[in-house]
mmCIF file of C-alpha atoms in Angstrom:
data_model
loop_
_atom_site.group_PDB
_atom_site.id
_atom_site.type_symbol
_atom_site.label_atom_id
_atom_site.label_comp_id
_atom_site.label_asym_id
_atom_site.label_seq_id
_atom_site.Cartn_x
_atom_site.Cartn_y
_atom_site.Cartn_z
ATOM 1 C CA VAL A 6 138.183 31.254 -17.282
ATOM 2 C CA GLU A 7 140.382 28.209 -17.897
ATOM 3 C CA ASN A 8 142.417 30.079 -20.512
ATOM 4 C CA ALA A 9 143.122 32.909 -18.087
ATOM 5 C CA ARG A 10 144.052 30.458 -15.310
ATOM 6 C CA LEU A 11 146.507 28.686 -17.602
ATOM 7 C CA ASP A 12 148.258 31.944 -18.486
ATOM 8 C CA GLU A 13 148.318 32.998 -14.834
ATOM 9 C CA SER A 14 149.822 29.626 -13.847
ATOM 10 C CA LEU A 15 152.467 29.905 -16.543
ATOM 11 C CA ALA A 16 153.370 33.413 -15.378
ATOM 12 C CA ARG A 17 153.707 32.278 -11.759
ATOM 13 C CA ALA A 18 155.949 29.423 -12.875
ATOM 14 C CA GLY A 19 158.182 31.834 -14.756
ATOM 15 C CA ARG A 20 157.115 30.456 -18.121
ATOM 16 C CA PRO A 21 155.957 32.537 -21.117
ATOM 17 C CA ARG A 22 152.225 33.296 -21.323
ATOM 18 C CA HIS A 23 150.274 32.148 -24.376
ATOM 19 C CA GLY A 24 147.902 35.128 -24.573
ATOM 20 C CA LEU A 25 144.933 32.801 -25.131
ATOM 21 C CA ARG A 26 141.574 34.284 -26.043
ATOM 22 C CA GLU A 27 139.000 34.474 -23.275
ATOM 23 C CA PRO A 28 135.357 34.521 -24.450
ATOM 24 C CA SER A 29 133.817 35.582 -21.138
ATOM 25 C CA ALA A 30 136.393 38.037 -19.799
ATOM 26 C CA PHE A 31 134.287 41.084 -20.652
ATOM 27 C CA ARG A 32 130.771 39.709 -20.251
ATOM 28 C CA PRO A 33 128.705 42.953 -20.251
ATOM 29 C CA THR A 34 129.829 44.008 -23.734
ATOM 30 C CA LEU A 35 129.321 40.473 -25.035
ATOM 31 C CA GLN A 36 125.679 40.540 -23.894
ATOM 32 C CA VAL A 37 124.682 43.482 -26.100
ATOM 33 C CA LEU A 38 124.692 41.659 -29.447
ATOM 34 C CA PRO A 39 122.329 38.850 -28.321
ATOM 35 C CA LEU A 40 119.995 41.454 -26.801
ATOM 36 C CA ILE A 41 119.693 43.606 -29.928
ATOM 37 C CA LEU A 42 119.067 40.519 -32.061
ATOM 38 C CA GLU A 43 116.378 39.289 -29.667
ATOM 39 C CA LEU A 44 114.448 42.478 -30.433
ATOM 40 C CA LEU A 45 114.143 41.488 -34.106
ATOM 41 C CA TRP A 46 111.308 39.046 -33.516
ATOM 42 C CA GLU A 47 107.545 39.309 -33.449
ATOM 43 C CA PRO A 48 105.920 39.134 -30.930
ATOM 44 C CA LEU A 49 108.330 41.397 -29.084
ATOM 45 C CA ASN A 50 109.999 39.922 -26.004
ATOM 46 C CA PHE A 51 109.361 42.707 -23.491
ATOM 47 C CA TYR A 52 111.638 41.113 -20.900
ATOM 48 C CA GLY A 53 114.412 41.228 -23.473
ATOM 49 C CA LEU A 54 113.550 44.844 -24.275
ATOM 50 C CA ILE A 55 113.807 45.842 -20.607
ATOM 51 C CA GLN A 56 117.129 44.000 -20.335
ATOM 52 C CA PHE A 57 118.406 45.937 -23.339
ATOM 53 C CA LEU A 58 117.183 49.281 -21.999
ATOM 54 C CA THR A 59 118.672 48.708 -18.528
ATOM 55 C CA HIS A 60 121.977 47.231 -19.692
ATOM 56 C CA SER A 61 125.127 49.098 -18.679
ATOM 57 C CA VAL A 62 126.354 49.181 -22.305
ATOM 58 C CA SER A 63 123.976 50.519 -24.948
ATOM 59 C CA PRO A 64 123.942 52.635 -28.117
ATOM 60 C CA ILE A 65 120.966 54.565 -26.675
ATOM 61 C CA PRO A 66 121.837 57.374 -24.204
ATOM 62 C CA GLY A 67 121.204 56.706 -20.516
ATOM 63 C CA PHE A 68 118.329 59.068 -19.701
ATOM 64 C CA ALA A 69 116.346 57.938 -22.747
ATOM 65 C CA ARG A 70 116.879 54.289 -21.868
ATOM 66 C CA ARG A 71 115.776 54.757 -18.266
ATOM 67 C CA GLN A 72 112.615 56.605 -19.275
ATOM 68 C CA LEU A 73 111.687 53.988 -21.878
ATOM 69 C CA ALA A 74 112.466 51.114 -19.504
ATOM 70 C CA ALA A 75 110.212 52.597 -16.824
ATOM 71 C CA LYS A 76 107.417 53.010 -19.345
ATOM 72 C CA VAL A 77 107.726 49.437 -20.671
ATOM 73 C CA ALA A 78 107.875 48.010 -17.138
ATOM 74 C CA ASP A 79 104.722 49.902 -16.191
ATOM 75 C CA ARG A 80 102.823 49.470 -19.472
ATOM 76 C CA PRO A 81 104.343 46.900 -21.845
ATOM 77 C CA GLY A 82 104.053 48.076 -25.410
ATOM 78 C CA ILE A 83 105.570 50.339 -28.041
ATOM 79 C CA GLY A 84 103.508 53.144 -29.508
ATOM 80 C CA GLY A 85 100.364 54.776 -28.208
ATOM 81 C CA GLN A 86 99.883 57.886 -26.132
ATOM 82 C CA SER A 87 101.961 56.832 -23.119
ATOM 83 C CA TRP A 88 104.892 55.940 -25.380
ATOM 84 C CA ASN A 89 104.626 59.290 -27.167
ATOM 85 C CA ASP A 90 104.486 61.090 -23.816
ATOM 86 C CA VAL A 91 107.791 59.504 -22.815
ATOM 87 C CA LEU A 92 109.329 60.444 -26.164
ATOM 88 C CA ALA A 93 108.222 64.047 -25.575
ATOM 89 C CA GLU A 94 109.997 64.014 -22.179
ATOM 90 C CA ILE A 95 113.119 62.670 -23.858
ATOM 91 C CA ASP A 96 112.975 65.398 -26.512
ATOM 92 C CA ASN A 97 112.657 68.052 -23.818
ATOM 93 C CA HIS A 98 115.595 66.625 -21.860
ATOM 94 C CA TYR A 99 118.031 66.468 -24.786
ATOM 95 C CA GLY A 100 117.061 69.739 -26.443
ATOM 96 C CA ASP A 101 119.166 70.322 -29.555
ATOM 97 C CA SER A 102 120.392 66.701 -29.461
ATOM 98 C CA ALA A 103 116.871 65.275 -29.359
ATOM 99 C CA ALA A 104 116.742 64.401 -33.079
ATOM 100 C CA SER A 105 119.898 62.283 -32.789
ATOM 101 C CA VAL A 106 118.572 60.468 -29.709
ATOM 102 C CA ARG A 107 115.202 59.832 -31.354
ATOM 103 C CA GLU A 108 116.983 58.353 -34.380
ATOM 104 C CA LYS A 109 118.824 55.929 -32.088
ATOM 105 C CA ILE A 110 115.516 54.922 -30.500
ATOM 106 C CA ARG A 111 114.016 54.295 -33.931
ATOM 107 C CA GLN A 112 117.068 52.319 -34.999
ATOM 108 C CA TRP A 113 117.321 50.062 -31.968
ATOM 109 C CA VAL A 114 113.755 49.818 -30.619
ATOM 110 C CA GLU A 115 111.098 51.053 -33.068
ATOM 111 C CA HIS A 116 112.355 49.070 -36.066
ATOM 112 C CA PRO A 117 110.377 46.439 -38.046
ATOM 113 C CA ARG A 118 110.103 42.944 -36.559
ATOM 114 C CA TYR A 119 109.804 39.543 -38.172
ATOM 115 C CA ARG A 120 107.892 36.352 -37.498
ATOM 116 C CA THR A 121 110.111 33.620 -36.091
ATOM 117 C CA GLU A 122 108.801 30.944 -38.437
ATOM 118 C CA GLU A 123 109.685 33.044 -41.480
ATOM 119 C CA GLY A 124 112.983 34.447 -40.290
ATOM 120 C CA ALA A 125 114.554 37.868 -40.739
ATOM 121 C CA PRO A 126 116.234 39.013 -43.975
ATOM 122 C CA VAL A 127 119.963 38.377 -43.683
ATOM 123 C CA PRO A 128 120.886 41.840 -45.072
ATOM 124 C CA VAL A 129 118.753 43.467 -42.350
ATOM 125 C CA VAL A 130 120.479 41.437 -39.637
ATOM 126 C CA LEU A 131 123.860 42.237 -41.154
ATOM 127 C CA GLU A 132 123.105 45.965 -41.135
ATOM 128 C CA ARG A 133 122.046 45.777 -37.480
ATOM 129 C CA VAL A 134 125.171 43.913 -36.377
ATOM 130 C CA GLN A 135 127.399 46.228 -38.408
ATOM 131 C CA ALA A 136 125.810 49.230 -36.689
ATOM 132 C CA LEU A 137 126.633 47.750 -33.281
ATOM 133 C CA ALA A 138 130.190 47.012 -34.438
ATOM 134 C CA ASP A 139 130.485 50.690 -35.413
ATOM 135 C CA PHE A 140 129.192 51.691 -31.963
ATOM 136 C CA PHE A 141 132.008 49.703 -30.323
ATOM 137 C CA ARG A 142 134.617 50.827 -32.875
ATOM 138 C CA LEU A 143 134.025 54.484 -32.049
ATOM 139 C CA ARG A 144 134.838 53.714 -28.407
ATOM 140 C CA LEU A 145 138.062 51.778 -28.897
ATOM 141 C CA GLY A 146 140.010 54.929 -28.037
ATOM 142 C CA ASP A 147 138.347 55.371 -24.633
ATOM 143 C CA GLU A 148 140.755 56.854 -22.089
ATOM 144 C CA ASN A 149 139.712 54.311 -19.450
ATOM 145 C CA PRO A 150 141.759 51.114 -20.044
ATOM 146 C CA ALA A 151 139.109 48.786 -18.601
ATOM 147 C CA ARG A 152 136.351 50.219 -20.796
ATOM 148 C CA ARG A 153 138.636 50.245 -23.829
ATOM 149 C CA ILE A 154 139.420 46.549 -23.392
ATOM 150 C CA ALA A 155 135.727 45.733 -22.877
ATOM 151 C CA TYR A 156 134.715 47.639 -26.014
ATOM 152 C CA ASN A 157 137.393 45.753 -27.932
ATOM 153 C CA ALA A 158 135.773 42.463 -26.872
ATOM 154 C CA GLY A 159 132.345 43.618 -28.053
ATOM 155 C CA HIS A 160 133.779 44.857 -31.331
ATOM 156 C CA ALA A 161 135.592 41.571 -31.971
ATOM 157 C CA GLN A 162 132.381 39.625 -31.325
ATOM 158 C CA CYS A 163 130.389 41.809 -33.733
ATOM 159 C CA ARG A 164 133.059 41.640 -36.423
ATOM 160 C CA ALA A 165 133.088 37.836 -36.262
ATOM 161 C CA CYS A 166 129.289 37.825 -36.590
ATOM 162 C CA VAL A 167 129.457 40.298 -39.503
ATOM 163 C CA GLU A 168 131.852 38.048 -41.402
ATOM 164 C CA SER A 169 129.560 35.045 -40.918
ATOM 165 C CA LEU A 170 126.537 37.005 -42.116
ATOM 166 C CA LYS A 171 128.460 38.246 -45.154
ATOM 167 C CA ALA A 172 129.280 34.630 -45.985
ATOM 168 C CA LEU A 173 125.568 33.759 -45.859
ATOM 169 C CA VAL A 174 124.759 36.666 -48.182
ATOM 170 C CA ALA A 175 127.454 35.479 -50.598
ATOM 171 C CA GLN A 176 125.888 32.007 -50.541
ATOM 172 C CA GLY A 177 122.505 33.433 -51.486
ATOM 173 C CA VAL A 178 120.834 32.814 -48.117
ATOM 174 C CA GLU A 179 117.917 35.228 -47.885
ATOM 175 C CA SER A 180 116.604 34.784 -44.339
ATOM 176 C CA ILE A 181 117.726 33.488 -40.969
ATOM 177 C CA ARG A 182 115.616 32.136 -38.104
ATOM 178 C CA PRO A 183 116.145 32.744 -34.384
ATOM 179 C CA ARG A 184 117.790 29.395 -33.631
ATOM 180 C CA GLN A 185 120.196 29.739 -36.552
ATOM 181 C CA LEU A 186 121.048 33.272 -35.496
ATOM 182 C CA GLN A 187 121.641 32.156 -31.912
ATOM 183 C CA LYS A 188 124.117 29.530 -33.121
ATOM 184 C CA LEU A 189 125.904 32.099 -35.250
ATOM 185 C CA VAL A 190 126.242 34.475 -32.283
ATOM 186 C CA MET A 191 127.447 31.635 -30.042
ATOM 187 C CA GLN A 192 130.148 30.784 -32.564
ATOM 188 C CA ALA A 193 131.195 34.434 -32.812
ATOM 189 C CA THR A 194 131.317 34.719 -29.024
ATOM 190 C CA ALA A 195 133.204 31.442 -28.616
ATOM 191 C CA ASN A 196 136.036 32.887 -30.702
ATOM 192 C CA GLY A 197 136.781 35.106 -27.733
ATOM 193 C CA SER A 198 138.841 38.277 -27.916
ATOM 194 C CA ASP A 199 142.422 39.171 -27.239
ATOM 195 C CA ASN A 200 143.125 40.218 -23.663
ATOM 196 C CA PRO A 201 145.842 42.888 -23.859
ATOM 197 C CA LEU A 202 146.572 42.346 -20.169
ATOM 198 C CA LEU A 203 147.683 38.769 -20.945
ATOM 199 C CA ALA A 204 149.550 39.126 -24.223
ATOM 200 C CA ALA A 205 151.514 36.221 -25.685
ATOM 201 C CA GLU A 206 155.195 36.269 -24.772
ATOM 202 C CA VAL A 207 158.344 35.089 -26.521
ATOM 203 C CA GLY A 208 158.753 31.339 -26.156
ATOM 204 C CA ALA A 209 155.043 30.508 -25.888
ATOM 205 C CA GLN A 210 154.064 27.145 -27.358
ATOM 206 C CA LEU A 211 151.548 26.637 -30.173
ATOM 207 C CA ALA A 212 147.952 26.291 -28.972
ATOM 208 C CA ILE A 213 144.761 25.044 -30.612
ATOM 209 C CA THR A 214 141.112 25.048 -29.530
#
């Protein structure tokens, strides 16, 4: 917020804007990465799962998310007859596209989970974050300017996290625990993302964080 206020003040004073990064300008898209990583851990955080399924930005299509969220809210748990009944409703709704939707559900919800004290394999986490980065990348050409800018923020956050995870792999780190992963995501989010509505202008001074 302070970065945006500074640029706005400079513009009002007739001075060149700095185009400073703003980490919280597009909060909904920046919430997706922490949510999908929260689902990595055993036992499953069902509150986190419901948050993921009801979030406005998600790699799982809307109808499927709403059906699964209602099921989890009513009967917490993944698997079993009631879960399979909901999946059957989803298949019926999407018809020829059902296989693609079911694959997304498997990828983002029905995947293996890891004990917090042991940590998750870094390559698995990297693959998950890269998949979310790809989800945002495919939407960077959205016709709606507001959505396009928001997707850019989510993509930048994921890319920063991907680079950090790649560095851990290169260092031979095999697993990462929840607290370490939270710090990594916080660092990636703190980098912020460029706001194309407040681009740097000629004459702007150097700035450091």
